[in-house]
Amino acid sequence: MPHTFQMEETTEDGRLVVRLSGDLDLTARPALTERVVARVTTDLAGVTLDMGAVTFCDSSGLGGLLDIRRAAGDAGVEMVLRNVPRPVARILDLTDVDGWLQRE
């Protein structure tokens, strides 16, 4: 049974913090990118995606993370991934995106 994708947004010290949970895949990508990109502004100190409860990430999910990173870069704010679980870290390592997606 698929793990339902969910997001919870907060602001901490001027940073947008988005806690993600469930499967980050083709069905989750549009909601993730539209919602987070809409919140990325030059007024933010940065964007943190807390991935501690993400259970799966495929190439579509990775593309969504890169879309958010691009929007953050365009706004001149830092984006970091926090609490990256091992399965997600594996796809990040295999695709060699460390130059784009910074991890805490």
Tab-separated table of N, CA, C and O in Angstrom:
chain	number	residue	atom	x	y	z
A	1	MET	N	0.838	-1.174	0.000
A	1	MET	CA	0.000	0.000	0.000
A	1	MET	C	0.889	1.245	0.000
A	1	MET	O	1.819	1.343	0.791
A	2	PRO	N	0.624	2.230	-0.893
A	2	PRO	CA	1.463	3.419	-0.959
A	2	PRO	C	1.345	4.267	0.295
A	2	PRO	O	0.312	4.292	0.943
A	3	HIS	N	2.413	4.949	0.596
A	3	HIS	CA	2.433	5.870	1.722
A	3	HIS	C	1.975	7.233	1.219
A	3	HIS	O	2.587	7.813	0.337
A	4	THR	N	0.898	7.753	1.756
A	4	THR	CA	0.355	9.030	1.339
A	4	THR	C	1.368	10.134	1.576
A	4	THR	O	1.978	10.213	2.636
A	5	PHE	N	1.536	10.988	0.593
A	5	PHE	CA	2.467	12.101	0.702
A	5	PHE	C	1.795	13.252	1.445
A	5	PHE	O	0.647	13.600	1.166
A	6	GLN	N	2.531	13.845	2.389
A	6	GLN	CA	2.023	14.983	3.143
A	6	GLN	C	3.131	15.996	3.349
A	6	GLN	O	4.317	15.640	3.371
A	7	MET	N	2.725	17.261	3.525
A	7	MET	CA	3.658	18.360	3.803
A	7	MET	C	3.121	19.195	4.951
A	7	MET	O	1.912	19.408	5.050
A	8	GLU	N	4.018	19.652	5.767
A	8	GLU	CA	3.662	20.574	6.845
A	8	GLU	C	4.677	21.708	6.815
A	8	GLU	O	5.878	21.473	6.879
A	9	GLU	N	4.201	22.935	6.697
A	9	GLU	CA	5.072	24.101	6.578
A	9	GLU	C	5.098	24.907	7.873
A	9	GLU	O	4.061	25.093	8.502
A	10	THR	N	6.277	25.377	8.208
A	10	THR	CA	6.433	26.319	9.313
A	10	THR	C	7.526	27.309	8.915
A	10	THR	O	8.217	27.122	7.921
A	11	THR	N	7.661	28.333	9.714
A	11	THR	CA	8.763	29.275	9.530
A	11	THR	C	9.557	29.287	10.830
A	11	THR	O	8.981	29.434	11.914
A	12	GLU	N	10.858	29.082	10.696
A	12	GLU	CA	11.746	29.070	11.862
A	12	GLU	C	12.923	29.986	11.581
A	12	GLU	O	13.674	29.760	10.630
A	13	ASP	N	13.066	31.033	12.379
A	13	ASP	CA	14.157	31.994	12.214
A	13	ASP	C	14.241	32.533	10.790
A	13	ASP	O	15.328	32.661	10.221
A	14	GLY	N	13.094	32.819	10.198
A	14	GLY	CA	13.057	33.387	8.861
A	14	GLY	C	13.200	32.386	7.737
A	14	GLY	O	13.178	32.749	6.567
A	15	ARG	N	13.369	31.109	8.089
A	15	ARG	CA	13.490	30.051	7.084
A	15	ARG	C	12.154	29.350	6.902
A	15	ARG	O	11.468	29.077	7.880
A	16	LEU	N	11.820	29.034	5.672
A	16	LEU	CA	10.681	28.188	5.398
A	16	LEU	C	11.128	26.758	5.643
A	16	LEU	O	12.101	26.297	5.050
A	17	VAL	N	10.454	26.072	6.550
A	17	VAL	CA	10.773	24.671	6.850
A	17	VAL	C	9.558	23.838	6.438
A	17	VAL	O	8.447	24.077	6.910
A	18	VAL	N	9.800	22.888	5.544
A	18	VAL	CA	8.730	22.029	5.055
A	18	VAL	C	9.067	20.598	5.450
A	18	VAL	O	10.096	20.060	5.028
A	19	ARG	N	8.213	20.023	6.289
A	19	ARG	CA	8.400	18.629	6.713
A	19	ARG	C	7.611	17.736	5.757
A	19	ARG	O	6.406	17.888	5.620
A	20	LEU	N	8.324	16.835	5.113
A	20	LEU	CA	7.723	15.948	4.126
A	20	LEU	C	7.567	14.562	4.719
A	20	LEU	O	8.408	14.124	5.504
A	21	SER	N	6.511	13.861	4.308
A	21	SER	CA	6.341	12.475	4.745
A	21	SER	C	5.659	11.681	3.640
A	21	SER	O	4.905	12.233	2.834
A	22	GLY	N	5.956	10.388	3.610
A	22	GLY	CA	5.362	9.499	2.625
A	22	GLY	C	6.213	9.359	1.389
A	22	GLY	O	7.429	9.597	1.409
A	23	ASP	N	5.573	8.971	0.283
A	23	ASP	CA	6.265	8.716	-0.974
A	23	ASP	C	6.389	9.987	-1.801
A	23	ASP	O	5.385	10.616	-2.145
A	24	LEU	N	7.611	10.346	-2.135
A	24	LEU	CA	7.889	11.499	-2.986
A	24	LEU	C	8.074	10.969	-4.403
A	24	LEU	O	9.153	10.527	-4.791
A	25	ASP	N	6.980	10.977	-5.164
A	25	ASP	CA	6.978	10.353	-6.479
A	25	ASP	C	6.200	11.207	-7.475
A	25	ASP	O	5.896	12.376	-7.208
A	26	LEU	N	5.861	10.611	-8.612
A	26	LEU	CA	5.166	11.309	-9.680
A	26	LEU	C	3.873	11.966	-9.213
A	26	LEU	O	3.553	13.087	-9.611
A	27	THR	N	3.138	11.306	-8.356
A	27	THR	CA	1.858	11.875	-7.897
A	27	THR	C	2.058	13.001	-6.885
A	27	THR	O	1.218	13.883	-6.776
A	28	ALA	N	3.162	12.990	-6.163
A	28	ALA	CA	3.420	14.012	-5.144
A	28	ALA	C	4.104	15.251	-5.721
A	28	ALA	O	3.960	16.350	-5.171
A	29	ARG	N	4.849	15.084	-6.810
A	29	ARG	CA	5.662	16.183	-7.335
A	29	ARG	C	4.876	17.467	-7.593
A	29	ARG	O	5.324	18.544	-7.176
A	30	PRO	N	3.739	17.450	-8.305
A	30	PRO	CA	3.060	18.722	-8.588
A	30	PRO	C	2.673	19.487	-7.324
A	30	PRO	O	2.900	20.697	-7.236
A	31	ALA	N	2.106	18.807	-6.358
A	31	ALA	CA	1.698	19.488	-5.120
A	31	ALA	C	2.907	20.055	-4.389
A	31	ALA	O	2.876	21.187	-3.898
A	32	LEU	N	3.969	19.263	-4.319
A	32	LEU	CA	5.187	19.714	-3.633
A	32	LEU	C	5.751	20.957	-4.298
A	32	LEU	O	5.973	21.974	-3.647
A	33	THR	N	5.990	20.876	-5.591
A	33	THR	CA	6.651	21.995	-6.257
A	33	THR	C	5.775	23.239	-6.287
A	33	THR	O	6.255	24.335	-5.996
A	34	GLU	N	4.496	23.080	-6.600
A	34	GLU	CA	3.626	24.255	-6.662
A	34	GLU	C	3.526	24.952	-5.309
A	34	GLU	O	3.613	26.171	-5.217
A	35	ARG	N	3.353	24.173	-4.274
A	35	ARG	CA	3.157	24.749	-2.933
A	35	ARG	C	4.427	25.401	-2.413
A	35	ARG	O	4.387	26.519	-1.894
A	36	VAL	N	5.550	24.733	-2.556
A	36	VAL	CA	6.794	25.278	-1.996
A	36	VAL	C	7.327	26.417	-2.859
A	36	VAL	O	7.717	27.464	-2.332
A	37	VAL	N	7.337	26.247	-4.176
A	37	VAL	CA	7.842	27.310	-5.050
A	37	VAL	C	7.047	28.597	-4.843
A	37	VAL	O	7.608	29.695	-4.849
A	38	ALA	N	5.745	28.489	-4.618
A	38	ALA	CA	4.911	29.669	-4.377
A	38	ALA	C	5.314	30.406	-3.101
A	38	ALA	O	5.071	31.609	-2.977
A	39	ARG	N	5.929	29.704	-2.169
A	39	ARG	CA	6.328	30.311	-0.884
A	39	ARG	C	7.759	30.848	-0.892
A	39	ARG	O	8.175	31.535	0.033
A	40	VAL	N	8.535	30.511	-1.916
A	40	VAL	CA	9.940	30.935	-1.981
A	40	VAL	C	10.008	32.377	-2.450
A	40	VAL	O	9.592	32.701	-3.553
A	41	THR	N	10.526	33.238	-1.567
A	41	THR	CA	10.674	34.657	-1.896
A	41	THR	C	12.038	35.141	-1.419
A	41	THR	O	12.714	34.473	-0.623
A	42	THR	N	12.412	36.307	-1.876
A	42	THR	CA	13.687	36.896	-1.461
A	42	THR	C	13.674	37.300	0.009
A	42	THR	O	14.722	37.567	0.586
A	43	ASP	N	12.496	37.342	0.632
A	43	ASP	CA	12.381	37.711	2.045
A	43	ASP	C	12.806	36.585	2.986
A	43	ASP	O	13.003	36.822	4.179
A	44	LEU	N	12.912	35.373	2.469
A	44	LEU	CA	13.286	34.226	3.314
A	44	LEU	C	14.778	34.202	3.580
A	44	LEU	O	15.583	34.588	2.727
A	45	ALA	N	15.143	33.691	4.745
A	45	ALA	CA	16.550	33.440	5.040
A	45	ALA	C	17.012	32.153	4.358
A	45	ALA	O	18.199	31.948	4.148
A	46	GLY	N	16.073	31.277	4.011
A	46	GLY	CA	16.408	30.025	3.353
A	46	GLY	C	15.216	29.089	3.352
A	46	GLY	O	14.158	29.393	3.905
A	47	VAL	N	15.425	27.937	2.725
A	47	VAL	CA	14.403	26.902	2.641
A	47	VAL	C	15.019	25.598	3.133
A	47	VAL	O	16.104	25.215	2.691
A	48	THR	N	14.337	24.946	4.062
A	48	THR	CA	14.769	23.643	4.564
A	48	THR	C	13.671	22.631	4.289
A	48	THR	O	12.525	22.852	4.661
A	49	LEU	N	14.027	21.546	3.613
A	49	LEU	CA	13.093	20.445	3.413
A	49	LEU	C	13.514	19.327	4.356
A	49	LEU	O	14.587	18.739	4.200
A	50	ASP	N	12.696	19.075	5.369
A	50	ASP	CA	12.967	18.017	6.339
A	50	ASP	C	12.384	16.725	5.776
A	50	ASP	O	11.178	16.556	5.670
A	51	MET	N	13.259	15.810	5.423
A	51	MET	CA	12.860	14.592	4.716
A	51	MET	C	12.842	13.376	5.624
A	51	MET	O	12.754	12.251	5.149
A	52	GLY	N	12.887	13.574	6.915
A	52	GLY	CA	12.988	12.482	7.867
A	52	GLY	C	11.908	11.429	7.772
A	52	GLY	O	12.129	10.273	8.103
A	53	ALA	N	10.720	11.797	7.298
A	53	ALA	CA	9.616	10.839	7.216
A	53	ALA	C	9.293	10.428	5.774
A	53	ALA	O	8.261	9.829	5.514
A	54	VAL	N	10.200	10.747	4.834
A	54	VAL	CA	10.000	10.327	3.449
A	54	VAL	C	10.346	8.844	3.351
A	54	VAL	O	11.410	8.412	3.795
A	55	THR	N	9.442	8.073	2.788
A	55	THR	CA	9.622	6.616	2.714
A	55	THR	C	10.137	6.146	1.366
A	55	THR	O	10.634	5.024	1.245
A	56	PHE	N	10.035	7.008	0.337
A	56	PHE	CA	10.430	6.619	-1.012
A	56	PHE	C	10.625	7.876	-1.837
A	56	PHE	O	9.910	8.865	-1.653
A	57	CYS	N	11.580	7.849	-2.745
A	57	CYS	CA	11.779	8.962	-3.674
A	57	CYS	C	12.214	8.387	-5.010
A	57	CYS	O	13.187	7.627	-5.070
A	58	ASP	N	11.486	8.744	-6.077
A	58	ASP	CA	11.874	8.296	-7.413
A	58	ASP	C	12.398	9.492	-8.207
A	58	ASP	O	12.603	10.588	-7.656
A	59	SER	N	12.618	9.298	-9.510
A	59	SER	CA	13.183	10.365	-10.332
A	59	SER	C	12.252	11.576	-10.413
A	59	SER	O	12.733	12.716	-10.496
A	60	SER	N	10.952	11.374	-10.358
A	60	SER	CA	10.017	12.501	-10.359
A	60	SER	C	10.156	13.312	-9.075
A	60	SER	O	10.142	14.544	-9.101
A	61	GLY	N	10.279	12.623	-7.957
A	61	GLY	CA	10.494	13.306	-6.685
A	61	GLY	C	11.792	14.083	-6.694
A	61	GLY	O	11.859	15.228	-6.235
A	62	LEU	N	12.831	13.470	-7.235
A	62	LEU	CA	14.123	14.141	-7.351
A	62	LEU	C	13.989	15.387	-8.220
A	62	LEU	O	14.518	16.452	-7.893
A	63	GLY	N	13.244	15.259	-9.317
A	63	GLY	CA	13.010	16.415	-10.180
A	63	GLY	C	12.302	17.535	-9.445
A	63	GLY	O	12.616	18.709	-9.633
A	64	GLY	N	11.359	17.186	-8.579
A	64	GLY	CA	10.671	18.188	-7.777
A	64	GLY	C	11.616	18.911	-6.824
A	64	GLY	O	11.540	20.123	-6.659
A	65	LEU	N	12.520	18.157	-6.210
A	65	LEU	CA	13.513	18.777	-5.320
A	65	LEU	C	14.396	19.749	-6.096
A	65	LEU	O	14.714	20.840	-5.621
A	66	LEU	N	14.769	19.351	-7.309
A	66	LEU	CA	15.594	20.227	-8.144
A	66	LEU	C	14.824	21.461	-8.598
A	66	LEU	O	15.397	22.556	-8.690
A	67	ASP	N	13.520	21.323	-8.857
A	67	ASP	CA	12.687	22.476	-9.204
A	67	ASP	C	12.673	23.487	-8.055
A	67	ASP	O	12.783	24.698	-8.277
A	68	ILE	N	12.533	22.987	-6.834
A	68	ILE	CA	12.519	23.868	-5.662
A	68	ILE	C	13.878	24.525	-5.488
A	68	ILE	O	13.970	25.719	-5.203
A	69	ARG	N	14.917	23.760	-5.678
A	69	ARG	CA	16.286	24.301	-5.563
A	69	ARG	C	16.497	25.428	-6.575
A	69	ARG	O	17.073	26.468	-6.273
A	70	ARG	N	16.016	25.216	-7.779
A	70	ARG	CA	16.138	26.229	-8.836
A	70	ARG	C	15.397	27.503	-8.431
A	70	ARG	O	15.926	28.611	-8.574
A	71	ALA	N	14.185	27.367	-7.915
A	71	ALA	CA	13.406	28.533	-7.481
A	71	ALA	C	14.102	29.255	-6.332
A	71	ALA	O	14.136	30.490	-6.296
A	72	ALA	N	14.657	28.496	-5.410
A	72	ALA	CA	15.388	29.106	-4.295
A	72	ALA	C	16.606	29.868	-4.817
A	72	ALA	O	16.877	31.000	-4.390
A	73	GLY	N	17.335	29.255	-5.729
A	73	GLY	CA	18.497	29.920	-6.316
A	73	GLY	C	18.107	31.201	-7.032
A	73	GLY	O	18.783	32.226	-6.914
A	74	ASP	N	16.999	31.163	-7.774
A	74	ASP	CA	16.515	32.363	-8.472
A	74	ASP	C	16.155	33.466	-7.489
A	74	ASP	O	16.308	34.650	-7.795
A	75	ALA	N	15.665	33.092	-6.305
A	75	ALA	CA	15.312	34.076	-5.276
A	75	ALA	C	16.519	34.490	-4.439
A	75	ALA	O	16.420	35.374	-3.594
A	76	GLY	N	17.650	33.819	-4.655
A	76	GLY	CA	18.860	34.148	-3.906
A	76	GLY	C	18.867	33.621	-2.487
A	76	GLY	O	19.537	34.193	-1.624
A	77	VAL	N	18.119	32.530	-2.240
A	77	VAL	CA	18.096	31.949	-0.904
A	77	VAL	C	18.637	30.522	-0.942
A	77	VAL	O	18.540	29.828	-1.948
A	78	GLU	N	19.206	30.110	0.164
A	78	GLU	CA	19.775	28.774	0.306
A	78	GLU	C	18.667	27.743	0.496
A	78	GLU	O	17.668	28.003	1.142
A	79	MET	N	18.871	26.569	-0.072
A	79	MET	CA	17.967	25.445	0.184
A	79	MET	C	18.795	24.271	0.674
A	79	MET	O	19.851	23.969	0.107
A	80	VAL	N	18.331	23.622	1.747
A	80	VAL	CA	19.013	22.446	2.266
A	80	VAL	C	18.003	21.333	2.529
A	80	VAL	O	16.830	21.589	2.784
A	81	LEU	N	18.514	20.111	2.463
A	81	LEU	CA	17.732	18.933	2.824
A	81	LEU	C	18.177	18.492	4.203
A	81	LEU	O	19.383	18.367	4.464
A	82	ARG	N	17.234	18.251	5.083
A	82	ARG	CA	17.538	17.851	6.464
A	82	ARG	C	16.993	16.438	6.692
A	82	ARG	O	15.961	16.061	6.166
A	83	ASN	N	17.687	15.677	7.529
A	83	ASN	CA	17.240	14.342	7.945
A	83	ASN	C	16.936	13.431	6.749
A	83	ASN	O	15.888	12.797	6.689
A	84	VAL	N	17.862	13.377	5.814
A	84	VAL	CA	17.664	12.575	4.609
A	84	VAL	C	17.793	11.092	4.963
A	84	VAL	O	18.852	10.647	5.406
A	85	PRO	N	16.710	10.303	4.763
A	85	PRO	CA	16.782	8.881	5.089
A	85	PRO	C	17.656	8.131	4.081
A	85	PRO	O	17.852	8.590	2.949
A	86	ARG	N	18.169	6.999	4.500
A	86	ARG	CA	19.101	6.222	3.680
A	86	ARG	C	18.593	5.954	2.254
A	86	ARG	O	19.346	6.157	1.301
A	87	PRO	N	17.336	5.500	2.041
A	87	PRO	CA	16.893	5.239	0.663
A	87	PRO	C	16.909	6.496	-0.224
A	87	PRO	O	17.217	6.429	-1.404
A	88	VAL	N	16.589	7.634	0.356
A	88	VAL	CA	16.619	8.879	-0.404
A	88	VAL	C	18.068	9.301	-0.642
A	88	VAL	O	18.425	9.751	-1.735
A	89	ALA	N	18.908	9.143	0.351
A	89	ALA	CA	20.328	9.468	0.185
A	89	ALA	C	20.932	8.645	-0.947
A	89	ALA	O	21.765	9.141	-1.709
A	90	ARG	N	20.484	7.425	-1.072
A	90	ARG	CA	21.006	6.553	-2.138
A	90	ARG	C	20.702	7.124	-3.521
A	90	ARG	O	21.576	7.183	-4.374
A	91	ILE	N	19.469	7.570	-3.748
A	91	ILE	CA	19.150	8.138	-5.061
A	91	ILE	C	19.906	9.445	-5.295
A	91	ILE	O	20.346	9.734	-6.407
A	92	LEU	N	20.114	10.216	-4.244
A	92	LEU	CA	20.886	11.446	-4.374
A	92	LEU	C	22.338	11.116	-4.737
A	92	LEU	O	22.941	11.786	-5.588
A	93	ASP	N	22.891	10.094	-4.094
A	93	ASP	CA	24.264	9.680	-4.389
A	93	ASP	C	24.394	9.128	-5.805
A	93	ASP	O	25.341	9.449	-6.527
A	94	LEU	N	23.451	8.286	-6.203
A	94	LEU	CA	23.508	7.662	-7.533
A	94	LEU	C	23.380	8.688	-8.657
A	94	LEU	O	23.951	8.506	-9.735
A	95	THR	N	22.648	9.751	-8.417
A	95	THR	CA	22.443	10.763	-9.450
A	95	THR	C	23.435	11.912	-9.351
A	95	THR	O	23.409	12.822	-10.181
A	96	ASP	N	24.313	11.889	-8.348
A	96	ASP	CA	25.397	12.861	-8.202
A	96	ASP	C	24.886	14.307	-8.203
A	96	ASP	O	25.381	15.145	-8.944
A	97	VAL	N	23.889	14.583	-7.362
A	97	VAL	CA	23.309	15.925	-7.298
A	97	VAL	C	23.808	16.735	-6.097
A	97	VAL	O	23.227	17.774	-5.774
A	98	ASP	N	24.870	16.285	-5.467
A	98	ASP	CA	25.366	16.995	-4.288
A	98	ASP	C	25.739	18.448	-4.570
A	98	ASP	O	25.661	19.280	-3.686
A	99	GLY	N	26.130	18.753	-5.789
A	99	GLY	CA	26.437	20.131	-6.135
A	99	GLY	C	25.197	21.010	-6.166
A	99	GLY	O	25.275	22.225	-6.061
A	100	TRP	N	24.032	20.393	-6.291
A	100	TRP	CA	22.767	21.115	-6.357
A	100	TRP	C	21.962	21.022	-5.082
A	100	TRP	O	21.307	21.984	-4.687
A	101	LEU	N	21.944	19.859	-4.456
A	101	LEU	CA	21.114	19.631	-3.282
A	101	LEU	C	21.998	19.433	-2.060
A	101	LEU	O	22.557	18.372	-1.856
A	102	GLN	N	22.112	20.474	-1.276
A	102	GLN	CA	22.927	20.446	-0.061
A	102	GLN	C	22.184	19.708	1.040
A	102	GLN	O	20.990	19.899	1.236
A	103	ARG	N	22.921	18.863	1.773
A	103	ARG	CA	22.334	18.139	2.894
A	103	ARG	C	22.927	18.636	4.208
A	103	ARG	O	24.101	18.936	4.287
A	104	GLU	N	22.085	18.667	5.239
A	104	GLU	CA	22.566	18.997	6.597
A	104	GLU	C	22.948	17.735	7.298
A	104	GLU	O	22.346	16.708	7.137
